[in-house]
Coordinates of C-alpha atoms and ligand atoms in Angstrom, one line a residue:
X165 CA 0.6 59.7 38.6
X166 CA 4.0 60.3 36.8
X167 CA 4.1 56.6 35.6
X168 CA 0.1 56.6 34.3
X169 CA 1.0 59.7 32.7
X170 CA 4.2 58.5 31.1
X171 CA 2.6 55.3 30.0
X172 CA -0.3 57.6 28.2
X173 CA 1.9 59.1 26.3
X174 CA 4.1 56.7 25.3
X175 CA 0.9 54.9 23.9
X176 CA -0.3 58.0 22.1
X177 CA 3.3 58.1 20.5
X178 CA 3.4 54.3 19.9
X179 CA -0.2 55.0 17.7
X180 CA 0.8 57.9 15.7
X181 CA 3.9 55.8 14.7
X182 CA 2.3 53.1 13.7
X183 CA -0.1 54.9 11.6
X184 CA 3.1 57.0 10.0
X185 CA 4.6 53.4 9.2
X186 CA 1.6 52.3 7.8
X187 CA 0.8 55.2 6.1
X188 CA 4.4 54.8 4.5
X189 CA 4.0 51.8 3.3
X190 CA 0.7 52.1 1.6
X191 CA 2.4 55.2 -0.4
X192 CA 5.7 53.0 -1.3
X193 CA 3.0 50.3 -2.7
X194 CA 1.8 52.9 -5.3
X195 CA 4.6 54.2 -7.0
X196 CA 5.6 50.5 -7.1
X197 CA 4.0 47.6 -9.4
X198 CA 3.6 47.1 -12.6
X199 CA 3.4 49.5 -15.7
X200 CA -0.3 49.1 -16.0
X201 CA -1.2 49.7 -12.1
X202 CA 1.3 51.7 -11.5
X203 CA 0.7 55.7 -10.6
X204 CA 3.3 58.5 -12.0
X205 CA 4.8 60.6 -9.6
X206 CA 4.9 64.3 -11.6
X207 CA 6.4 67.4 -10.3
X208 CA 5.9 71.0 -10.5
X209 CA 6.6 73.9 -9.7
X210 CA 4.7 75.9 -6.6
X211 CA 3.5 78.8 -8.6
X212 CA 4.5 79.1 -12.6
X213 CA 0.9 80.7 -13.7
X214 CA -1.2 80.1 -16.7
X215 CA 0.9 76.9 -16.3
X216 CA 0.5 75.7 -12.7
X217 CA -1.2 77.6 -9.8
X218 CA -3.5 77.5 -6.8
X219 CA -6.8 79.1 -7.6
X220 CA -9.1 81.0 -5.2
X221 CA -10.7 77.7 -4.3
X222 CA -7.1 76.2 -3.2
X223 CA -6.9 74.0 -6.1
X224 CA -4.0 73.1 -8.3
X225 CA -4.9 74.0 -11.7
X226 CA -3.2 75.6 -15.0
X227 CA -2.4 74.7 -18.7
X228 CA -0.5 72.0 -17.2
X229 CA -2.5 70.7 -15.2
X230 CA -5.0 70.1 -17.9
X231 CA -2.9 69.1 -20.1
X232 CA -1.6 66.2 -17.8
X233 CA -5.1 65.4 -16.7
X234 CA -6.7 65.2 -20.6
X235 CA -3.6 63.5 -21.3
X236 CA -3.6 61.1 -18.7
X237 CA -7.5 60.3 -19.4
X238 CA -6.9 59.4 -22.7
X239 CA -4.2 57.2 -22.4
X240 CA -5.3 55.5 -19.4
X241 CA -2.3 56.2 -17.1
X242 CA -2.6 57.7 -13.1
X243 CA -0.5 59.8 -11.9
X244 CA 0.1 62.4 -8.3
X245 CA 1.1 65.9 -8.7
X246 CA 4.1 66.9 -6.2
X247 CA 4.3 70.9 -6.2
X248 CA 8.0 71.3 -5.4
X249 CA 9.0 74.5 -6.9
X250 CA 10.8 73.8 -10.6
X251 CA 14.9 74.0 -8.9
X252 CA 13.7 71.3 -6.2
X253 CA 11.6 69.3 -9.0
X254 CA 14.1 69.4 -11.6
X255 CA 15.9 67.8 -8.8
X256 CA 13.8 65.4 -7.0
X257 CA 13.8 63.8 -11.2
X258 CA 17.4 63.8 -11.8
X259 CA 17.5 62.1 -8.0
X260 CA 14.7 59.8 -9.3
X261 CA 12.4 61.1 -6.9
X262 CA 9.8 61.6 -9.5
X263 CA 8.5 59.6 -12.8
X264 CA 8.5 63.1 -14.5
X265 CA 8.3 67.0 -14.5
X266 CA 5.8 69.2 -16.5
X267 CA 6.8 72.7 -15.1
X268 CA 6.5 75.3 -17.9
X269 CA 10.2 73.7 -18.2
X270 CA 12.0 75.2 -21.4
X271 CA 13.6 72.3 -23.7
X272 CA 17.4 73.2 -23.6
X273 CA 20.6 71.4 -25.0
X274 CA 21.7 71.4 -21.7
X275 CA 18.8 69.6 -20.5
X276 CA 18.5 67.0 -23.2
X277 CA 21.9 65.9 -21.7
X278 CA 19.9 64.1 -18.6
X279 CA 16.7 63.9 -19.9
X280 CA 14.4 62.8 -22.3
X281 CA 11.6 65.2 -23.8
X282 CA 8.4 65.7 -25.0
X283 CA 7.0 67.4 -28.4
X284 CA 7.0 70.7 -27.2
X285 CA 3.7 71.9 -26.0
X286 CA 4.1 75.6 -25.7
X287 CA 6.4 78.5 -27.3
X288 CA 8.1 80.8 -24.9
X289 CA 11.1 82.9 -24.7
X290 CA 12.5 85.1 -21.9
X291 CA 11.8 88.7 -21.2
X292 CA 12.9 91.3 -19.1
X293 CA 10.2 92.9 -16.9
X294 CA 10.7 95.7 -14.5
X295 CA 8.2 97.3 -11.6
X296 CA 5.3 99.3 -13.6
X297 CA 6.7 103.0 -11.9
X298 CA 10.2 102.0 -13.5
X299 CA 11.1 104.8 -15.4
X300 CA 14.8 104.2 -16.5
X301 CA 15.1 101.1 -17.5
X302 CA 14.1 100.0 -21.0
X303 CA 17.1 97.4 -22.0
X304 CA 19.9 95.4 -20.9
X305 CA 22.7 98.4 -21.2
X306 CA 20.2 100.3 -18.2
X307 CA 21.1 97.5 -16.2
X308 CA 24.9 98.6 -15.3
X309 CA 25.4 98.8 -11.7
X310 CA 22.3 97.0 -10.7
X311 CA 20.6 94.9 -8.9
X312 CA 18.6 91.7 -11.2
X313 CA 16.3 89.0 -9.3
X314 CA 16.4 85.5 -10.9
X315 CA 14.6 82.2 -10.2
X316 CA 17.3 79.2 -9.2
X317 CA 18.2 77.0 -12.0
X318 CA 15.6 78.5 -14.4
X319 CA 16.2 78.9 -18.1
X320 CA 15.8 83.2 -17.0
X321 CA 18.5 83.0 -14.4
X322 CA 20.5 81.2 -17.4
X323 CA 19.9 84.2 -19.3
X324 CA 21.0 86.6 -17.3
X325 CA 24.1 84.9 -15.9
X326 CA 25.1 84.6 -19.5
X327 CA 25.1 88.2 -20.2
X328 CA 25.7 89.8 -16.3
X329 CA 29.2 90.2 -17.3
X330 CA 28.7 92.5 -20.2
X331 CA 26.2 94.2 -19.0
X332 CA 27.5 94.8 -15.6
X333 CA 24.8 93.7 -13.4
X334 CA 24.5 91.7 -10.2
X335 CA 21.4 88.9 -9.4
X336 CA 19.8 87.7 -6.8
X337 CA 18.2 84.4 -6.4
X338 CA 15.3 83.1 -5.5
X339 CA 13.0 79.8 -5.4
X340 CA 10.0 81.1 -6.7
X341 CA 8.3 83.6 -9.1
X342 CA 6.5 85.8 -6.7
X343 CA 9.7 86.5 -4.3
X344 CA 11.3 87.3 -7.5
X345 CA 8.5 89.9 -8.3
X346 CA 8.5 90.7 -4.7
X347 CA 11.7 91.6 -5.2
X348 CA 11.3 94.0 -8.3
X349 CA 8.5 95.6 -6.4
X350 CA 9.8 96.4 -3.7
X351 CA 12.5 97.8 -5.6
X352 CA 15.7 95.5 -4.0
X353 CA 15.7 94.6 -8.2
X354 CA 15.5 96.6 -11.0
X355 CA 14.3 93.7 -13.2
X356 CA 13.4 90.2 -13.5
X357 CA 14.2 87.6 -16.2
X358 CA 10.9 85.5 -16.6
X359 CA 9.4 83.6 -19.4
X360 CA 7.3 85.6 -21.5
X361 CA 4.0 83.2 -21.4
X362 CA 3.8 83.7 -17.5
X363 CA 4.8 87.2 -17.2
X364 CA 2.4 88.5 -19.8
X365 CA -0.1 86.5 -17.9
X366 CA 1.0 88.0 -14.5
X367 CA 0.7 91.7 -16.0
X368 CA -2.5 91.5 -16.8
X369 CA -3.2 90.1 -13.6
X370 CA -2.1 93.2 -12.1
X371 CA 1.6 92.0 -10.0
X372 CA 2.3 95.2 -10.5
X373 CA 5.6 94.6 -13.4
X374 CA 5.6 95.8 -16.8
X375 CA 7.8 94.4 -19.7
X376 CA 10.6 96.2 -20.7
X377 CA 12.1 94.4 -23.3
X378 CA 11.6 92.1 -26.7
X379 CA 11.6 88.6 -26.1
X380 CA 14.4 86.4 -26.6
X381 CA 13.8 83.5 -29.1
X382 CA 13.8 79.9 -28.2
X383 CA 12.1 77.9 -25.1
X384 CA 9.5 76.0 -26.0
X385 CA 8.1 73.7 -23.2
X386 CA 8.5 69.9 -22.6
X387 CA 8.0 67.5 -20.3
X388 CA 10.4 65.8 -19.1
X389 CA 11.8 62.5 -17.9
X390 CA 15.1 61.1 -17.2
X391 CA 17.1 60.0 -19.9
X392 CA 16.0 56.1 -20.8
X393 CA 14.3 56.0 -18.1
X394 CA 9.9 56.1 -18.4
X395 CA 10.0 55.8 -21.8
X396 CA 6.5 54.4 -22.4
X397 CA 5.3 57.7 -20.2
X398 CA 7.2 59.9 -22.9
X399 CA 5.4 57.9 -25.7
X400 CA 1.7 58.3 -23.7
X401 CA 1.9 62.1 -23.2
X402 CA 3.6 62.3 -26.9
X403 CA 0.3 60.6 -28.5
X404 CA -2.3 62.2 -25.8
X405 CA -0.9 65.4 -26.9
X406 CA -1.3 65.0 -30.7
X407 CA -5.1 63.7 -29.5
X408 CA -6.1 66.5 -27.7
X409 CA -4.6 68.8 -30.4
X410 CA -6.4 66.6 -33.1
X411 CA -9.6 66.7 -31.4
X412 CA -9.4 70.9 -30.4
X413 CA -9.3 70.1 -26.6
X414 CA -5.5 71.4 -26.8
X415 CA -6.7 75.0 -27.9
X416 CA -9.6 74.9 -25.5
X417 CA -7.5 74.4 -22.4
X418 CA -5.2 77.3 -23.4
X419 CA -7.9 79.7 -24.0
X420 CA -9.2 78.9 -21.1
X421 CA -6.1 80.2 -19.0
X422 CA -5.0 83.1 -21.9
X423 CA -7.8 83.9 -23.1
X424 CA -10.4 84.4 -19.8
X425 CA -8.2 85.4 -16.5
X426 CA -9.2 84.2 -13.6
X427 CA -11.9 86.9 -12.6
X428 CA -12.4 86.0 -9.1
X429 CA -10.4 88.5 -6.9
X430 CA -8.7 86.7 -3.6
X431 CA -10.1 88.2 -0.3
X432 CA -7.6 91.0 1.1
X433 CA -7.0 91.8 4.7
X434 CA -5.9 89.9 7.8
X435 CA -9.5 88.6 8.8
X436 CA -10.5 87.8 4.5
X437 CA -7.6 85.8 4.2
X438 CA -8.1 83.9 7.0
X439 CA -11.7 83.1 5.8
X440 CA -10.4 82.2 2.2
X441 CA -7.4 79.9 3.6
X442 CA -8.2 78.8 7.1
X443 CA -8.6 74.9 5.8
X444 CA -5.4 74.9 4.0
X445 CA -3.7 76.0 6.8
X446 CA -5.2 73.6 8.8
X447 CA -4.1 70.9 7.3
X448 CA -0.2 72.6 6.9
X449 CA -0.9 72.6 10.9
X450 CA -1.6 69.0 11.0
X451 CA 1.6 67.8 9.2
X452 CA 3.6 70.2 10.9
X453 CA 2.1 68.7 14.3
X454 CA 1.9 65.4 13.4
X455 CA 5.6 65.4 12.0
X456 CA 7.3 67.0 14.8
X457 CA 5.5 64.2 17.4
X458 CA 6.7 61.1 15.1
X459 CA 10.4 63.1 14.9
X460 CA 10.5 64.0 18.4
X461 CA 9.6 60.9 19.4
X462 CA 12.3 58.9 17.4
X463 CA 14.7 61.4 18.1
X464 CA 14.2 60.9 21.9
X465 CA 15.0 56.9 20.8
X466 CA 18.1 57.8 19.3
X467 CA 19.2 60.2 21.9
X468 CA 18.6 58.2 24.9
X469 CA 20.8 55.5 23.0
X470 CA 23.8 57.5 22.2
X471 CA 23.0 59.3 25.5
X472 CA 24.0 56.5 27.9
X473 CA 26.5 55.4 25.4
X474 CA 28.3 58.7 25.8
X475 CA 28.5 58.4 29.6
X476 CA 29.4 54.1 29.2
X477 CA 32.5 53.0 31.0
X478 CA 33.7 52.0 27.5
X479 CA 36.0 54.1 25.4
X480 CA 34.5 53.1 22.0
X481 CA 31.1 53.3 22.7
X482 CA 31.9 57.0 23.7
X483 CA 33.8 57.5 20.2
X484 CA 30.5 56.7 18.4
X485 CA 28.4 58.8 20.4
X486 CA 31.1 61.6 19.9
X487 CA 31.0 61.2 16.1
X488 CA 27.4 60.8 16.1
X489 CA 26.6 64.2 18.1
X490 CA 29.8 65.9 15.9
X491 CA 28.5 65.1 12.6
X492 CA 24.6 65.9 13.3
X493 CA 25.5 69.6 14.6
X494 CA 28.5 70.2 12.5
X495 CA 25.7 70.1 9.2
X496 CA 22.8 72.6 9.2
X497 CA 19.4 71.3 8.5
X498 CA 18.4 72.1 5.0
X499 CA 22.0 70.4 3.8
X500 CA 20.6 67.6 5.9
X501 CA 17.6 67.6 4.3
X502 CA 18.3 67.9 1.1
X503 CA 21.2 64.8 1.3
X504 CA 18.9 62.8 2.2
X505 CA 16.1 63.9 0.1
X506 CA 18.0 64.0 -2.9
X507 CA 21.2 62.9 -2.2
X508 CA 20.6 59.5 -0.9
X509 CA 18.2 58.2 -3.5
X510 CA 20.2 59.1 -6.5
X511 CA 23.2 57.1 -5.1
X512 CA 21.0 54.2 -4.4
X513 CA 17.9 54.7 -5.9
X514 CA 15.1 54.1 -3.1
X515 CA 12.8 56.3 -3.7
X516 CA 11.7 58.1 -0.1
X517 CA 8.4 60.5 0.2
X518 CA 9.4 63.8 1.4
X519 CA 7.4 62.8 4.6
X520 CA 9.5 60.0 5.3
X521 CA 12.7 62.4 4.2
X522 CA 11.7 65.3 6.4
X523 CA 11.1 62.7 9.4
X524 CA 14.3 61.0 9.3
X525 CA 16.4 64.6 9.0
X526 CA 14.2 65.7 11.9
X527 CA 15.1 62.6 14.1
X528 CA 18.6 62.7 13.1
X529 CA 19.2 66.1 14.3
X530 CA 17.1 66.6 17.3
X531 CA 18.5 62.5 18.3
X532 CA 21.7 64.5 18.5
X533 CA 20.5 67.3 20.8
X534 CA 19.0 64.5 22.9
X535 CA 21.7 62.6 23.2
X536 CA 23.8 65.5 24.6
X537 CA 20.9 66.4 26.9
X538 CA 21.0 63.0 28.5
X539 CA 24.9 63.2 29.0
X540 CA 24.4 66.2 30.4
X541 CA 21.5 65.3 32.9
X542 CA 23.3 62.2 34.0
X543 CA 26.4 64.2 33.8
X544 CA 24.7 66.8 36.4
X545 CA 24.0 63.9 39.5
X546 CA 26.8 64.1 41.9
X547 CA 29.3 61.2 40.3
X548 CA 29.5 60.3 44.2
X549 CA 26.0 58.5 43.9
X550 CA 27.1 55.8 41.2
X551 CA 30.7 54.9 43.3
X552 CA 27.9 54.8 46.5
X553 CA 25.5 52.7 44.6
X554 CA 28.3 50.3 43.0
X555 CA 30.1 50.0 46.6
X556 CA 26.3 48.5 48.0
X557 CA 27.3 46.1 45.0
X558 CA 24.4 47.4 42.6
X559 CA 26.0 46.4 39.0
X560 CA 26.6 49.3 37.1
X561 CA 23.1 49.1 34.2
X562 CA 21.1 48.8 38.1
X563 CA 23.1 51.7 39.3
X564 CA 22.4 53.6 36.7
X565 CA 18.3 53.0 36.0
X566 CA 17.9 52.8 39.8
X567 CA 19.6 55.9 41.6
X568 CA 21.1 57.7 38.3
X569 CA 18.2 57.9 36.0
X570 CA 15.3 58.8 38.0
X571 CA 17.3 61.7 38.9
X572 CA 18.6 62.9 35.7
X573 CA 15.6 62.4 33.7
X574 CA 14.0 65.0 36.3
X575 CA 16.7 67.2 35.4
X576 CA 16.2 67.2 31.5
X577 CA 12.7 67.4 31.0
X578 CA 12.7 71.4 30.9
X579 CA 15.7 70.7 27.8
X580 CA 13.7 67.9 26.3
X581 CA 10.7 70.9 25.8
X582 CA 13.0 73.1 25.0
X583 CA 13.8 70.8 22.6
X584 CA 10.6 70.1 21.3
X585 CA 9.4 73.7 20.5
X586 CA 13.2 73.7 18.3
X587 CA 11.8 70.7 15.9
X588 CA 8.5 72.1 15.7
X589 CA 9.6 75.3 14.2
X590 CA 12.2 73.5 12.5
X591 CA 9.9 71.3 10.8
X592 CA 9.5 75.0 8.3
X593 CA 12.7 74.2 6.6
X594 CA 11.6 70.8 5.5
X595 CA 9.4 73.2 2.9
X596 CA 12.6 73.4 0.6
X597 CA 11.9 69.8 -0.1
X598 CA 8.3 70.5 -1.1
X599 CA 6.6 68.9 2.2
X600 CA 3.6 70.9 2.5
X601 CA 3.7 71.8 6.0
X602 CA 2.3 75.2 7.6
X603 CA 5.6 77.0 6.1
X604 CA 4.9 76.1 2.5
X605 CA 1.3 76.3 2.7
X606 CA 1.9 80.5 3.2
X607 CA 4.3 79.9 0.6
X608 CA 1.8 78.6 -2.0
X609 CA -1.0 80.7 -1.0
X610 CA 1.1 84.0 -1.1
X611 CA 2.1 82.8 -4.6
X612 CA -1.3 82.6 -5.4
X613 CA -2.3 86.1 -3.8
X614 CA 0.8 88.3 -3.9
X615 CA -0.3 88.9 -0.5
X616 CA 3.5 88.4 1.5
X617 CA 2.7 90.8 4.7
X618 CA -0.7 89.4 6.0
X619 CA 0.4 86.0 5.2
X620 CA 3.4 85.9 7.0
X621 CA 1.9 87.4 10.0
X622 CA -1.4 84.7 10.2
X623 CA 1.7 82.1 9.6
X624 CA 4.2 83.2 12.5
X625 CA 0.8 83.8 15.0
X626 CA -0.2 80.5 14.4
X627 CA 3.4 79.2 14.7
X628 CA 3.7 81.3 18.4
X629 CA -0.1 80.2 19.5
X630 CA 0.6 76.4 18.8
X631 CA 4.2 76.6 20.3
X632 CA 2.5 78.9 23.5
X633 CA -0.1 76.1 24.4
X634 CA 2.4 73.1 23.5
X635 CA 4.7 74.6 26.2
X636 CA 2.1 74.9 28.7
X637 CA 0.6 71.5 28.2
X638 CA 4.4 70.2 28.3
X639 CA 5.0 72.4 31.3
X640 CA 2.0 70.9 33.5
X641 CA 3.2 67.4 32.9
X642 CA 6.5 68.5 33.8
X643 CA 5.3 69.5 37.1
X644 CA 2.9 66.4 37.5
X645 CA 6.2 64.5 36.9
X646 CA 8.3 66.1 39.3
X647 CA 5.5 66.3 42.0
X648 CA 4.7 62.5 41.5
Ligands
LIG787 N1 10.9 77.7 -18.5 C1 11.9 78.0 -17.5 C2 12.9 76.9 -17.4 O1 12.6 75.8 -17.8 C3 11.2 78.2 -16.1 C4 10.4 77.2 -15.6 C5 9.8 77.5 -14.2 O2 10.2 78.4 -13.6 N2 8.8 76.7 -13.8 O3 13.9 77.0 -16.9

């Protein structure tokens, strides 16, 4: 019984790796090839409305969007839209990550430094805006003493560091737009530095800010490319652009976004949203499953190895299973995940998918947790066994797999779960690298909705329902394995 119900699993593991692998490698074919063939990897941000946005029907739409997809039509090119969030973009293209960025991303000096440009597309400017039932501030000399939200690495959160000092204010910082006008509602903020285009637009969808101040000149949007790099992709959008202003298309894609607001009103309420969403978050579910079982199950690989090295008769071998299991707890995840998200390709310039980024960290970490799982379990059988089973003359890898292991493996199965349920529900932090799991499918809808409380709570009650039958599935095989 225990050994047919190892061997099942094992196989279901064996086939959902396989299919990651090959899944992999047909998504490293198409960002590869030549110019003609190839397919642009373009990133966004989540939520940046008119500009980029989900709509009620969970599609990815805004004057960028269109703008990209007119674009790309008339000059023949392909490309995939990765929704990052404009700090973790901006990023993933300096990193090389990414062919481009369109992202309502202002055209700075600074910028122009590392990348190369389009014409601008769109005039903007940032503007203060503070919660409609804000009475007492109406300019930047109201802000002494207070408390400012920001958006990371945004031309806004430029602004307002540039002028914090003399004004006396403090910020706070945050990823994306609606936690910053979360923020300012809820009334942590007094204000928020945003770009005029998408503010105005967010008024008069009713997020519940008003503007208090003129807009500053200058931003006008680009996109953008790394410096030298993609040039032909610069020239493409360059000439679409002057096409599809030529031809009135241009005009008609911004009107529709300025000029008719989306009408259709999102479905409120804990059971509505549910209705509205349930097949996006679905599919966050499946990722989040099906990257937790490939993780867990190279992690267990890597932490049996470093396991049995770190109880070897062998000095060495114990050193590197030391400074294995040092280094992977001494980091926290998310620095984890972003080295080898970011960090990694922009020193040697493989491109990874965040899929294939947010496995490895998983494995990495959890690989360490294994490993000091196995010590431990081997650790806990009387040492009195091994001396017994070398004295019958039983070499010491016999000793170990025949009287050691059987024993300890019984005694780590509870960790291993334990385990288990930890890289599921650390699988949410892989969302700061734009892997659309269940953790940034919330994040995207609530960006969409404005609708943080019911979200989160249809989020974390999925999170405890998956990780409640999990446990009990992994629980009954436990018992079948100890019983067998
Ligand atoms: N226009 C701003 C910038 O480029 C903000 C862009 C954004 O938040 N998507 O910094």
């Amino acid at each position: 019984m225990k050994k047919q119900a190892l061997t099942k699993l094992s196989f279901i593991f064996a086939l959902l790796s396989l299919a990651f692998i090959l899944n992999a490698c047909s998504q490293k074919k198409e960002t590869t090839g030549t110019s003609d063939d190839r397919k642009y990897i373009i990133a966004t941000d989540t939520t940046f409305a008119p500009f980029e946005f989900e709509d009620t029907n969970g599609e990815f739409v805004g004057i960028d969007m269109d703008l990209l997809n007119a674009i790309a039509e008339d000059q023949g090119f392909t490309f995939e839209i990765k929704p990052l969030g404009f700090n973790a973009a901006v990023q993933a293209l300096e990193s090389n990550q990414v062919d481009g960025v369109i992202a309502g991303m202002s055209i700075t000096d600074e910028r122009k430094e590392k990348f190369d440009f389009s014409d601008a597309y769109f005039d903007s400017g940032v503007v203060m805006a503070v919660s409609e039932k804000e009475k007492n501030i109406s300019s930047y000399a109201d802000l002494k003493g207070k408390n400012v939200a920001i958006k990371t690495g945004t031309e806004g959160a430029t602004f307002a560091n540039s002028i914090k000092d003399k004004y006396g204010f403090t910020t706070t910082t945050f990823d994306d737009s609606s936690n910053m006008y979360e923020e300012v509602k809820s009334g942590n903020a007094v204000a928020t530095f945003e770009d005029y285009p998408v503010i105005a637009y967010g008024i008069n969808q009713g997020n519940g800010l008003k503007l208090a101040t003129e807009k500053e000149a200058g931003g006008q949007y680009g996109f953008a490319v790394n410096q030298g790099e993609n040039e032909a992709l610069i020239k493409m959008f360059n000439e679409g652009l002057q096409h599809l202003k030529d031809s009135g298309q241009y005009q008609e894609i911004v009107d529709k976004y300025l000029a008719t607001p989306e009408s259709k009103a999102s479905e409120t309420g804990f059971i509505g949203l549910i209705k509205e969403n349930y097949k996006k978050l679905l599919d966050g579910l499946g990722k989040t499953l099906l990257i937790t079982l490939v993780s867990i199950l190279l992690a267990a690989i890597i932490g049996i190895l470093f396991g049995l090295l770190s109880v070897a008769p062998n000095r060495g071998l114990k050193v590197i299973a030391t400074l294995y299991v040092d280094l992977m707890r001494g980091l926290p995840l998310i620095v984890l995940a972003f080295f080898i998200y970011f960090g990694i390709p922009s020193l040697t310039g493989i491109r990874l998918s965040a899929t294939i980024a947010g496995i490895t960290t998983l494995s990495l970490n959890a690989g360490a947790y294994i490993a000091e799982i196995v010590r431990g379990g081997i650790n806990a059988v009387d040492n009195g066994q091994l001396e017994a089973a070398r004295s019958l003359g039983l070499p010491y890898g016999k000793a170990m797999q025949k009287v050691i292991l059987p024993q300890a493996i019984r005694m780590m199965i509870p960790s291993f779960i334990n385990q288990f349920v930890i890289t599921l529900k650390d699988t949410s932090i892989l969302s700061v690298i734009g892997l659309v799991e269940l953790t940034q499918t919330g994040k995207i809808i609530i960006a969409r909705n404005l609708q943080s409380f019911d979200m989160w709570l249809i989020i974390g009650l999925i999170y405890i329902i998956v990780i409640t039958i999990l446990t009990k599935i992994s629980k009954q095989l436990e018992r079948r394995i100890q019983n067998g």
